[in-house]
mmCIF file of C-alpha atoms in Angstrom:
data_model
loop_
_atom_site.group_PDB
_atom_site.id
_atom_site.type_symbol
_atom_site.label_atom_id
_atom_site.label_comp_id
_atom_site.label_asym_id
_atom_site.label_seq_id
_atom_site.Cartn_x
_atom_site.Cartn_y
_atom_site.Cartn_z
ATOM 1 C CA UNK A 2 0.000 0.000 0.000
ATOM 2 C CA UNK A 3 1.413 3.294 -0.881
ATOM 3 C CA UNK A 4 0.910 5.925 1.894
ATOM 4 C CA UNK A 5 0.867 9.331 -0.109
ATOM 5 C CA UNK A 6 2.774 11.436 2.782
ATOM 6 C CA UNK A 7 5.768 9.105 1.543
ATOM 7 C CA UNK A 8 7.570 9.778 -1.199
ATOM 8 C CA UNK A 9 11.283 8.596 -2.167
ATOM 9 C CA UNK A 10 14.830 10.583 -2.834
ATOM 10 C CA UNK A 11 18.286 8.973 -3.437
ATOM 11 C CA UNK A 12 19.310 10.026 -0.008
ATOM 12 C CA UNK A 13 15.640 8.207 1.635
ATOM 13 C CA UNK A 14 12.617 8.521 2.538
ATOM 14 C CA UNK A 15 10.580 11.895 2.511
ATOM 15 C CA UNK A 16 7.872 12.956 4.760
ATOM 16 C CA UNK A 17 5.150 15.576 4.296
ATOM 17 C CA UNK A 18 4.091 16.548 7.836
ATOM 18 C CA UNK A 19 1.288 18.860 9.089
ATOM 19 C CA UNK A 20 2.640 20.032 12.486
ATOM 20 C CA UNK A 21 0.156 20.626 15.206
ATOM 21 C CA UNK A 22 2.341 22.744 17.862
ATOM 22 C CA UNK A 23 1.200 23.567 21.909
ATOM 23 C CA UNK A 24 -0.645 20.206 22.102
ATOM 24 C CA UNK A 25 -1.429 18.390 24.990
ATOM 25 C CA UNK A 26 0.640 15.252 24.245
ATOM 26 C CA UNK A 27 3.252 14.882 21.276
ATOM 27 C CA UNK A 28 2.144 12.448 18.637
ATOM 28 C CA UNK A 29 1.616 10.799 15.428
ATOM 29 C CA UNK A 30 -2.924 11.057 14.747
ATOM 30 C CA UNK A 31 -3.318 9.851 11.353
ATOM 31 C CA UNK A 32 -3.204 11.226 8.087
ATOM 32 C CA UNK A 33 -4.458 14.974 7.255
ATOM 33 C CA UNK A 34 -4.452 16.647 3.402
ATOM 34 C CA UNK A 35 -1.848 13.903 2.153
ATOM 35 C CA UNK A 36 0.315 14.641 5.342
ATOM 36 C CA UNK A 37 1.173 13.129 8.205
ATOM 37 C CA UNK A 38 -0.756 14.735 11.150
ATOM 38 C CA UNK A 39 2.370 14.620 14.128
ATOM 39 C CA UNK A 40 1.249 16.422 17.734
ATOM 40 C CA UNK A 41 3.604 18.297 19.721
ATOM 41 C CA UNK A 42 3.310 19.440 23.105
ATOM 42 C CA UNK A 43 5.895 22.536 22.159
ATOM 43 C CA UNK A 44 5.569 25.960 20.706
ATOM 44 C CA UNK A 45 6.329 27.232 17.332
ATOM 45 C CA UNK A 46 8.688 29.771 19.011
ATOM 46 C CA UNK A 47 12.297 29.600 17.961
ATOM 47 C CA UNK A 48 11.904 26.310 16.077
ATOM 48 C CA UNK A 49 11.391 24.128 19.763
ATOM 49 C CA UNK A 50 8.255 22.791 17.631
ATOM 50 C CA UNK A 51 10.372 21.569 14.453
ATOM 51 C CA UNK A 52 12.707 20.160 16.995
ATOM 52 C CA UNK A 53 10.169 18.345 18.761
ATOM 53 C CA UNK A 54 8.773 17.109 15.361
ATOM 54 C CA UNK A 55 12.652 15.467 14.543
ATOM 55 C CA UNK A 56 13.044 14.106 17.717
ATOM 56 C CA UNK A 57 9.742 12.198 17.735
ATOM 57 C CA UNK A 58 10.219 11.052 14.004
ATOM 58 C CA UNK A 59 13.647 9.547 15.024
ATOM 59 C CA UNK A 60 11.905 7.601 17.942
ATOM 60 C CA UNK A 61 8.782 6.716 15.363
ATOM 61 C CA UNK A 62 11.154 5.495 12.795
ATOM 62 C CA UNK A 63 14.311 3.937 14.892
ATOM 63 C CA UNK A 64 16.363 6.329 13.258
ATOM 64 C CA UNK A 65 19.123 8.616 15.143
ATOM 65 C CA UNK A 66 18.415 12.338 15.639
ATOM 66 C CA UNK A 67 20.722 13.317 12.988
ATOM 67 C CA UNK A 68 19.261 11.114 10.071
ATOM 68 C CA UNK A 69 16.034 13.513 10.167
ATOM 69 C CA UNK A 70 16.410 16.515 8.619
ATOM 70 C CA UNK A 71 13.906 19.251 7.745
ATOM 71 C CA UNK A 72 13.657 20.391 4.271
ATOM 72 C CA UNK A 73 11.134 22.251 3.992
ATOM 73 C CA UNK A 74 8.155 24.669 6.038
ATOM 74 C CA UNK A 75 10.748 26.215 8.824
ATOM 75 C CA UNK A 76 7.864 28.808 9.837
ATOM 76 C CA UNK A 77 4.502 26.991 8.778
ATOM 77 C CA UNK A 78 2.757 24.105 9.596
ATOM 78 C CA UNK A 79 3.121 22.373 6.412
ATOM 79 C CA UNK A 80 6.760 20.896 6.886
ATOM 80 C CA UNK A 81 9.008 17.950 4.725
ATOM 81 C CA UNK A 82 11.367 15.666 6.481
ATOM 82 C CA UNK A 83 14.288 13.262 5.037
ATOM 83 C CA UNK A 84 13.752 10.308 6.957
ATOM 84 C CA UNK A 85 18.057 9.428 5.730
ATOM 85 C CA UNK A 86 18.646 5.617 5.801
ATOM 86 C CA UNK A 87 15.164 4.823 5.343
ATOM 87 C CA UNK A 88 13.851 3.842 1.556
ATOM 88 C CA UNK A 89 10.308 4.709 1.137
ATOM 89 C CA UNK A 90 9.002 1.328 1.474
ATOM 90 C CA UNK A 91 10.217 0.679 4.942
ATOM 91 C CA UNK A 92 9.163 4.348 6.119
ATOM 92 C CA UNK A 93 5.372 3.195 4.611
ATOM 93 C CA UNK A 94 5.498 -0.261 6.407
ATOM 94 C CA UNK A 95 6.808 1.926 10.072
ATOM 95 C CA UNK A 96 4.228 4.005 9.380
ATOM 96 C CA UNK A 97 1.063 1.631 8.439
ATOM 97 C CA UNK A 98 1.808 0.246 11.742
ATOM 98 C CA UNK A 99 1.968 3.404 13.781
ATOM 99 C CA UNK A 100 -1.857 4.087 11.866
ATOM 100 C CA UNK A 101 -3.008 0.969 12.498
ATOM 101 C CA UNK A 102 -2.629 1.419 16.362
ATOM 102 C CA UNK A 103 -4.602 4.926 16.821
#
């Protein structure tokens, strides 16, 4: 199944994220306007919301802190990730599982 928030590069996996900042609990809730709806308790202030947003993708995807790296959407809540290491068909298999346990 081909999760359309996934896409591939040469270097991995890419992730289109729609960030919901100054929530109560910092999570992954489903999939939102072909993006991956991810919950953070932090504030949008001074990028402590896109840092939240890597750290929880590294601990979704067993990857280390430094193989996520933000390409895109630095001030908005429409944001792309490079999930490094990870080819897009592992990254769509992490996530169907993640989905299927909301």
């Amino acid at each position: 199944m081909s999760i359309s928030c996934i896409s591939e590069s040469e270097h991995g996996a890419i992730l289109q994220v729609l960030a919901v900042p100054r929530s109560s609990r910092t999570e992954i809730t489903g999939i939102q306007e072909n993006r991956c709806k991810i919950k953070v308790k932090a504030p949008p202030v001074d990028g402590e919301a896109n840092a939240a947003i890597c750290k929880a993708l590294a601990k979704y995807f067993g990857l280390p802190k430094s193989s996520i790296v933000q390409q895109k959407g630095q001030t908005g809540k429409q944001k792309t990730f490079l999930l490094a290491g990870l080819n897009m068909s592992e990254a769509e298999e992490i996530l169907e599982k993640i989905l299927s346990e909301l």
